[in-house]
PDB file of C-alpha atoms and ligand atoms in Angstrom:
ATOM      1  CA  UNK A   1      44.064 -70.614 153.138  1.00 93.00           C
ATOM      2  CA  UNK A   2      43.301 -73.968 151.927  1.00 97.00           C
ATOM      3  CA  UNK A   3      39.943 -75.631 153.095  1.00 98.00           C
ATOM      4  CA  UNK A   4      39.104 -79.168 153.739  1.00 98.00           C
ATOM      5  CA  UNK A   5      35.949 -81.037 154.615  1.00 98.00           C
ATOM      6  CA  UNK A   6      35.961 -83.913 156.127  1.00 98.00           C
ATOM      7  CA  UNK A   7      33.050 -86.522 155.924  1.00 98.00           C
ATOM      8  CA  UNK A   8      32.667 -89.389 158.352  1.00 98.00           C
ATOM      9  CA  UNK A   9      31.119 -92.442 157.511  1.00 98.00           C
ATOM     10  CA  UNK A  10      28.192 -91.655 155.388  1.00 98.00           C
ATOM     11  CA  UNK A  11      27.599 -94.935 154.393  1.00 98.00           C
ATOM     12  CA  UNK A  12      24.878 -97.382 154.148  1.00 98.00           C
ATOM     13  CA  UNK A  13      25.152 -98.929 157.416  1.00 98.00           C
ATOM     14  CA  UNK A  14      24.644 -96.011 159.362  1.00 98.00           C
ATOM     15  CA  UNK A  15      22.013 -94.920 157.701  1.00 98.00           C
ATOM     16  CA  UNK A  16      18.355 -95.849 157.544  1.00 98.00           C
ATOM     17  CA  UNK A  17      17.471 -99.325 156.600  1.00 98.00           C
ATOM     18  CA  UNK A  18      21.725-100.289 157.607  1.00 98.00           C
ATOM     19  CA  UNK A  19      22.944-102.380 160.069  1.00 98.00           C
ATOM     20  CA  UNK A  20      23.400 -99.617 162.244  1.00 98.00           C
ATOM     21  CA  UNK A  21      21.071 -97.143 161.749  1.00 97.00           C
ATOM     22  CA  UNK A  22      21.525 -93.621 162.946  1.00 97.00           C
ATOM     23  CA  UNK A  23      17.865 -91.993 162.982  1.00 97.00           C
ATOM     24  CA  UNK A  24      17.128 -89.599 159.986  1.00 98.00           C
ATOM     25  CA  UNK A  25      21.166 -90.688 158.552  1.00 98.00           C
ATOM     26  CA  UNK A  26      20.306 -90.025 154.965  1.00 98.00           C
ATOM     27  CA  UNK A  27      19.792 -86.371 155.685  1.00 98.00           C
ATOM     28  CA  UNK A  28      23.488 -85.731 155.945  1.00 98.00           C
ATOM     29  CA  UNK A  29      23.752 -86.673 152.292  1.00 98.00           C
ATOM     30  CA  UNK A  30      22.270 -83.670 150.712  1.00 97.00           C
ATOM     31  CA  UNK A  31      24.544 -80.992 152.995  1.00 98.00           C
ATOM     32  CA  UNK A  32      27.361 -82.907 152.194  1.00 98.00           C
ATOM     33  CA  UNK A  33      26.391 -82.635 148.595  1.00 98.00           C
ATOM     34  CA  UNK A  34      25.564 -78.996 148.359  1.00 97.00           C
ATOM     35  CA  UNK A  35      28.775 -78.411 150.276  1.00 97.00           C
ATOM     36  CA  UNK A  36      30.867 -80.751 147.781  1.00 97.00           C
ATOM     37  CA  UNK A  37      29.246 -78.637 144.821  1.00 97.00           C
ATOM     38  CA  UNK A  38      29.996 -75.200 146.722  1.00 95.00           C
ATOM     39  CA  UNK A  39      33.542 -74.610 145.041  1.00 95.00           C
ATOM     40  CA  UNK A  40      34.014 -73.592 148.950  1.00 95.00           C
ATOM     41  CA  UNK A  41      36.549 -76.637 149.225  1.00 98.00           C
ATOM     42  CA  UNK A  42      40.291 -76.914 147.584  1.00 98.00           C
ATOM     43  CA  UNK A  43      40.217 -80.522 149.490  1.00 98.00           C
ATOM     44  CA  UNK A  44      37.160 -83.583 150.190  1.00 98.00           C
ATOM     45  CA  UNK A  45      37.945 -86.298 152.410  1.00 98.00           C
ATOM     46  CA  UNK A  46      35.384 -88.708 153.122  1.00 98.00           C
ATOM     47  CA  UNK A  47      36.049 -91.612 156.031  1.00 98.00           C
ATOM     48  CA  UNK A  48      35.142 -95.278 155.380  1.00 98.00           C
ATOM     49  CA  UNK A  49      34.164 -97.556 158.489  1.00 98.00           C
ATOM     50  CA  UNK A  50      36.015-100.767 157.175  1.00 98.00           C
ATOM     51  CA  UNK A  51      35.502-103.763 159.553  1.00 98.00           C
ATOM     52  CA  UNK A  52      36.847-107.622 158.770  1.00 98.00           C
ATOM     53  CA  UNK A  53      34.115-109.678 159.732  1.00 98.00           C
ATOM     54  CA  UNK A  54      35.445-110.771 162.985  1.00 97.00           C
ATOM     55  CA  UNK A  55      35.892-107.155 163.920  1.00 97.00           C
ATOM     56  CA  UNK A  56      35.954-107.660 167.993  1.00 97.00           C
ATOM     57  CA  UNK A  57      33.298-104.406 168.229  1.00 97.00           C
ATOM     58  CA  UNK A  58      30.714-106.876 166.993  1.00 98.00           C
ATOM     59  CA  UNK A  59      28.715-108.151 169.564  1.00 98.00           C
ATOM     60  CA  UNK A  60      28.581-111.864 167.847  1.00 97.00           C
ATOM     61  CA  UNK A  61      31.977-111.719 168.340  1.00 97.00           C
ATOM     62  CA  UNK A  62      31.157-112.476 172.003  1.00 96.00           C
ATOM     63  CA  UNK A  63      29.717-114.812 173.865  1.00 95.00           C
ATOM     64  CA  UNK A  64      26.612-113.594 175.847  1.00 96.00           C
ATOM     65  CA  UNK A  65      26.699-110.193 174.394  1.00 97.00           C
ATOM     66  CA  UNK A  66      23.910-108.530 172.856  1.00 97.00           C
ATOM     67  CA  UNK A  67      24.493-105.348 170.483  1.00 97.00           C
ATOM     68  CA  UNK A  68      24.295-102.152 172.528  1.00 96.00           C
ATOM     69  CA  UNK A  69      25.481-103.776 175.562  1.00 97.00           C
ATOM     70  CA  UNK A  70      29.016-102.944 177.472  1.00 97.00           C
ATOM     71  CA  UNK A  71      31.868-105.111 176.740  1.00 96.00           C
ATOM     72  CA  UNK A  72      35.391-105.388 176.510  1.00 95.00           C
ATOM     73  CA  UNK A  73      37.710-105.469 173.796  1.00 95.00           C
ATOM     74  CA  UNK A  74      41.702-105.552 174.218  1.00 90.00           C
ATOM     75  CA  UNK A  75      41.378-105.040 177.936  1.00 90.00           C
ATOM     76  CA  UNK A  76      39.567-101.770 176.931  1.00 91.00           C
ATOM     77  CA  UNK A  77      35.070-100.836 177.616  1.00 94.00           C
ATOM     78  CA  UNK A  78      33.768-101.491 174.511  1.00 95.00           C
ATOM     79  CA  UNK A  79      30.470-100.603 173.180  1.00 96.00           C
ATOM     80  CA  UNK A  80      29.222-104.236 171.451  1.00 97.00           C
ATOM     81  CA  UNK A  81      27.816-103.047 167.900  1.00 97.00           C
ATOM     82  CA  UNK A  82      25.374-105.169 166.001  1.00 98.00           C
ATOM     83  CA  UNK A  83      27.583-106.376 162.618  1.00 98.00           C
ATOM     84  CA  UNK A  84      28.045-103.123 160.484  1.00 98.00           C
ATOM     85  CA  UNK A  85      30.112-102.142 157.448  1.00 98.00           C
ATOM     86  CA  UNK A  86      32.054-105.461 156.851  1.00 98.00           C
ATOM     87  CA  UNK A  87      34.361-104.728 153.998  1.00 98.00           C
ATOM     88  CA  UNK A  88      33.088-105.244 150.356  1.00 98.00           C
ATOM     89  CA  UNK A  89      29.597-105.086 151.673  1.00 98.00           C
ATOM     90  CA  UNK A  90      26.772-103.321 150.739  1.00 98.00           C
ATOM     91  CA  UNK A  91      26.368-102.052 154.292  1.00 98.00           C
ATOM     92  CA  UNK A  92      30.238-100.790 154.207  1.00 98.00           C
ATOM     93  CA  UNK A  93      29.649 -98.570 150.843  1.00 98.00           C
ATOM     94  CA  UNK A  94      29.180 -94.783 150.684  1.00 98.00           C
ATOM     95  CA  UNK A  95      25.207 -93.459 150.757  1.00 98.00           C
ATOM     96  CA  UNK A  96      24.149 -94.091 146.930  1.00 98.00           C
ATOM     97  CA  UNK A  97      22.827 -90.256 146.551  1.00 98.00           C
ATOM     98  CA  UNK A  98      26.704 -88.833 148.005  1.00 98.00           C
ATOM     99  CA  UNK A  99      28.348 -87.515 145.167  1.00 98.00           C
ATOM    100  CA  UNK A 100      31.263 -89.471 145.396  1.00 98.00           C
ATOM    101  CA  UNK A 101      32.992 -87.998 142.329  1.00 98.00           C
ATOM    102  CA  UNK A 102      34.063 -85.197 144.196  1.00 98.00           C
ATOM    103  CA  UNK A 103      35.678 -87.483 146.941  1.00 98.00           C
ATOM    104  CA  UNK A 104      39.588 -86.359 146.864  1.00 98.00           C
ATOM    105  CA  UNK A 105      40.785 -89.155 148.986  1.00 98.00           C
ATOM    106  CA  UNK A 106      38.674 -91.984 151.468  1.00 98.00           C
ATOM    107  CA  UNK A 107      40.073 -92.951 154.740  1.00 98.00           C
ATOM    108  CA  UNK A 108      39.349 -96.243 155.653  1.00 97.00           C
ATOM    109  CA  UNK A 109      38.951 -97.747 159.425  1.00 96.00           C
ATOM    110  CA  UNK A 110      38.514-100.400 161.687  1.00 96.00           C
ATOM    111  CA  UNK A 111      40.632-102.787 159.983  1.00 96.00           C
ATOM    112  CA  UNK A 112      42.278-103.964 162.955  1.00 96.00           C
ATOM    113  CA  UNK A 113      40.238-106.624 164.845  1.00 96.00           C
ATOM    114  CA  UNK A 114      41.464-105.886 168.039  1.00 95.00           C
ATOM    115  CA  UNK A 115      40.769-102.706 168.581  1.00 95.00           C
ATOM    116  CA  UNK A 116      38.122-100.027 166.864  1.00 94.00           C
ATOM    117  CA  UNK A 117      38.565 -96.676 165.341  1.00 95.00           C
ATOM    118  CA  UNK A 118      36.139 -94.078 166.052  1.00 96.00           C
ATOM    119  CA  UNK A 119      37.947 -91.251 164.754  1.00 97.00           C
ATOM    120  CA  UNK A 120      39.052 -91.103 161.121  1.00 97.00           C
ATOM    121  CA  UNK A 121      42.897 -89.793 162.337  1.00 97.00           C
ATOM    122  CA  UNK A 122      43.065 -92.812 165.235  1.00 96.00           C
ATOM    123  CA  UNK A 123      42.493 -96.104 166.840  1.00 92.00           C
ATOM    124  CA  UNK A 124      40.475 -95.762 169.636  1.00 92.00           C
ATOM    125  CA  UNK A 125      44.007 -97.324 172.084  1.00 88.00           C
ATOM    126  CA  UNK A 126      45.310 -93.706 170.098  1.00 87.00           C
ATOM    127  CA  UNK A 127      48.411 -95.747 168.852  1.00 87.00           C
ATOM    128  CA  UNK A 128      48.102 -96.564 165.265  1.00 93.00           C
ATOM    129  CA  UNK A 129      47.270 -93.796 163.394  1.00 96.00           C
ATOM    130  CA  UNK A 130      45.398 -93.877 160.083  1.00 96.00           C
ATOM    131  CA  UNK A 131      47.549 -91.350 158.239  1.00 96.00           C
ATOM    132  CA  UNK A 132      45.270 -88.959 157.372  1.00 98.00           C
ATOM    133  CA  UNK A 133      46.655 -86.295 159.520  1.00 98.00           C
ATOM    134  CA  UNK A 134      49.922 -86.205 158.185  1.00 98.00           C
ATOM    135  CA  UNK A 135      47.952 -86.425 154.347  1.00 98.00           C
ATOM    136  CA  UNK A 136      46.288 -83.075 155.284  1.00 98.00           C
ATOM    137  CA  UNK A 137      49.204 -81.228 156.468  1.00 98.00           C
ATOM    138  CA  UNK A 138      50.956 -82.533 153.476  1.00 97.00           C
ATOM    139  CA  UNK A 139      48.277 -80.893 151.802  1.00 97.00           C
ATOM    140  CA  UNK A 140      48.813 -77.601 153.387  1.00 98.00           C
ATOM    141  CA  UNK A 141      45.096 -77.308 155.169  1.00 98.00           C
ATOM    142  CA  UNK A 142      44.385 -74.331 157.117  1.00 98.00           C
ATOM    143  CA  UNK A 143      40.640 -74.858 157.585  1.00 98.00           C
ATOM    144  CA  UNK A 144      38.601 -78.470 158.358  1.00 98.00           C
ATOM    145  CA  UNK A 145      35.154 -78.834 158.263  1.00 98.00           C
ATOM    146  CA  UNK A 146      34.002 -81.873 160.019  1.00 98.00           C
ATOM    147  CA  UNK A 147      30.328 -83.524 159.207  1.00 98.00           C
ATOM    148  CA  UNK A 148      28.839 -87.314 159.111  1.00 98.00           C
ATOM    149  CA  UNK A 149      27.845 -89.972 161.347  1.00 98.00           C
ATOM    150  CA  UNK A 150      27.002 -90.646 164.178  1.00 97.00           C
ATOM    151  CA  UNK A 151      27.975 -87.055 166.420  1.00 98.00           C
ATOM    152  CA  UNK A 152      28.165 -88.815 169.548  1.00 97.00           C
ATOM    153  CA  UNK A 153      30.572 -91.376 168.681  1.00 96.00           C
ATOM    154  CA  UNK A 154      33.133 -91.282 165.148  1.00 98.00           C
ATOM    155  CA  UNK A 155      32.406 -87.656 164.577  1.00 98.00           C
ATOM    156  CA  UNK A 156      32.916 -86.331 167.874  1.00 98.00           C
ATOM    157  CA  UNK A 157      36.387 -88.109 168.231  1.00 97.00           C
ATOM    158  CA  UNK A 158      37.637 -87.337 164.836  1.00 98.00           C
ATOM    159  CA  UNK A 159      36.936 -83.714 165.399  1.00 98.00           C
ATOM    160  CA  UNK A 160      38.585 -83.857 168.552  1.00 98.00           C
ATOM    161  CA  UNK A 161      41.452 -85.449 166.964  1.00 98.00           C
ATOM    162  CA  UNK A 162      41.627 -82.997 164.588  1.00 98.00           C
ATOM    163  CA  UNK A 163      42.328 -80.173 167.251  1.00 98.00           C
ATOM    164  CA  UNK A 164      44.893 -82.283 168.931  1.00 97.00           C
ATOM    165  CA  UNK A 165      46.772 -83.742 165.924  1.00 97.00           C
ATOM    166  CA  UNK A 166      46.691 -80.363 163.492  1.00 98.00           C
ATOM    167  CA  UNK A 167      47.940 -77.626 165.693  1.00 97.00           C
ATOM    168  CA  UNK A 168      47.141 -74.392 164.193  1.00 96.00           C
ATOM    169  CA  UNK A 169      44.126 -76.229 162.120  1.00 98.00           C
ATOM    170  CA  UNK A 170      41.160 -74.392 162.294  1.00 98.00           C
ATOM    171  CA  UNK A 171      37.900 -77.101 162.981  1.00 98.00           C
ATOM    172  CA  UNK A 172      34.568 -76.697 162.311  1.00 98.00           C
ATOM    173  CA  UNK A 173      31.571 -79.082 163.004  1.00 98.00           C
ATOM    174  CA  UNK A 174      28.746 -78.331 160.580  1.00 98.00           C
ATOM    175  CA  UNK A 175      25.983 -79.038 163.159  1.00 97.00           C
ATOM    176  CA  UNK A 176      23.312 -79.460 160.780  1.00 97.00           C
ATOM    177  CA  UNK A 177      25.379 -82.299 158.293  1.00 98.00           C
ATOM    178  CA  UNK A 178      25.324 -84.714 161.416  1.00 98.00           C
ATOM    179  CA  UNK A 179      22.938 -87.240 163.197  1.00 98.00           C
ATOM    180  CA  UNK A 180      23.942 -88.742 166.100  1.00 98.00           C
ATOM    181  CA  UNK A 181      22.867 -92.153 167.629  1.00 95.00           C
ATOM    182  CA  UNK A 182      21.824 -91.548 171.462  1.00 94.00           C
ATOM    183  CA  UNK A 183      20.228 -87.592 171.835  1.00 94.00           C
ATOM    184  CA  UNK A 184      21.666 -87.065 175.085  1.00 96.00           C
ATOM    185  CA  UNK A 185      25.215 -88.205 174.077  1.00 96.00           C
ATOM    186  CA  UNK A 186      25.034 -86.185 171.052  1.00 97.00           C
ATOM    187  CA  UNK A 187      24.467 -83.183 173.464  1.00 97.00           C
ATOM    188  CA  UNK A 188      27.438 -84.213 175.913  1.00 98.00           C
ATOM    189  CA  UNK A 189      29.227 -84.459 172.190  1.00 98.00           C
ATOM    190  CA  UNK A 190      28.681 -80.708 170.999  1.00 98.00           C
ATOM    191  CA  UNK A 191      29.465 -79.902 174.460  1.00 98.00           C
ATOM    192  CA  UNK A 192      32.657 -81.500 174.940  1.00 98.00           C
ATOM    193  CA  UNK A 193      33.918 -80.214 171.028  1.00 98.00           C
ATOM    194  CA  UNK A 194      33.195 -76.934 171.588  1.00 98.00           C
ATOM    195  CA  UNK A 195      35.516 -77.214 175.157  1.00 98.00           C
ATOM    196  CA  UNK A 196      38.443 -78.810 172.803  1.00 98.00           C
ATOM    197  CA  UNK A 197      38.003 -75.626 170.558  1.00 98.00           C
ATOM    198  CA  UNK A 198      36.250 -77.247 167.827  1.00 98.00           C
ATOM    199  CA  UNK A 199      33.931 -74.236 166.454  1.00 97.00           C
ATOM    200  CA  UNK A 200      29.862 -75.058 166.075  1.00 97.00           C
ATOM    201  CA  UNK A 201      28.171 -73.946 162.628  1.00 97.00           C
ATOM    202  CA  UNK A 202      25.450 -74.430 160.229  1.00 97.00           C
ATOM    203  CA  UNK A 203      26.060 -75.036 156.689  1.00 96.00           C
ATOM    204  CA  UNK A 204      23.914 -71.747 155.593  1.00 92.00           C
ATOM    205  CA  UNK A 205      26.998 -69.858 157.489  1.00 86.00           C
ATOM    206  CA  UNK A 206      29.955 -71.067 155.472  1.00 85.00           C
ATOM    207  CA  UNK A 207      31.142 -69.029 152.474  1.00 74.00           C
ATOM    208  CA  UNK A 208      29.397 -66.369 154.327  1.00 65.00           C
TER     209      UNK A 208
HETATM  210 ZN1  LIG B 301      32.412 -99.506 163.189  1.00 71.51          ZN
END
């Protein structure tokens, strides 16, 4: 058995006092800690929102739109994000308290203008693909624990990619290591995981 977790996007701007903050962010940091310092892990992978500062998910990238509005981008809805995470940027880098000495390997994302990238396996179009799930089959994982910011949005689709893109993978979403950005999407979030097989814990289970 070889174990992975997977952190999503615990960085500045989606926490507290960031460009776009997820309510109560910062509390990920210390499960993701105590998990890092578990010994429970062979593998940590954390993911890195990455944007250029055109990135086409801002909404200042379009005329008329305000952030949190509907738009388009590549033909595609869009959610229009304030400005987050612009590469080199204090916004962009990991929480200050995540112990990111015991980081294996960061995915970044969201490099591409055109188009963003949710999940830390895929663009959201689902063509270009990061890499990272042929890295962890490379690696041999049987076991992925998925945890970060927000739930609703690049949590919930790289879990989901997970399932689809490492048959025979085992996922887990450590409920209690994410916060999510709208309460009733995070709901819809858990809900629609657990339908693609992703299995709901709580830190205090693993190792159990
Ligand atoms: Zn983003």
């Amino acid at each position: 058995m070889t174990k992975a977790l997977l952190l999503i996007d615990i960085q500045n701007g989606f926490c507290p006092g960031g460009n776009l903050p997820v309510s109560d962010g910062d509390e990920v940091v210390p499960v993701a800690n105590r998990l890092m310092a578990s010994g429970l892990y062979d593998i940590i992978v954390a993911s890195q929102d990455w944007h250029p500062s055109n990135h086409g998910s801002f909404a200042s990238q379009h005329r008329g739109k305000q952030p949190f509005d509907m738009g388009e981008l590549s033909g595609q809805p869009q959610v229009m994000w304030p400005d987050h995470c612009i590469q080199d940027s204090v916004d962009a880098e990991f929480h200050p308290d995540l112990a990111t000495d015991r980081i294996d390997f960061v995915q970044r994302k969201g490099e591409n203008p055109k188009v963003d990238s949710y999940s830390a396996f895929r663009d959201n179009d689902q063509t270009a693909l990061t890499g990272l799930a042929d890295w962890l089959k490379a690696k041999g994982v049987t076991e992925l624990d998925v945890m970060g910011l927000a739930t609703d949005y690049c949590v919930k689709f790289s879990a989901l990619d997970a399932v689809d893109m490492l048959p025979g993978v085992t996922v887990h979403l450590i409920a209690d290591g994410c916060r999510g950005i709208d309460p009733q999407g995070v709901e819809e979030a858990i809900e629609a995981m657990r339908q693609a097989g992703v299995e709901i814990i709580d830190s205090s289970r693993i190792g159990l």
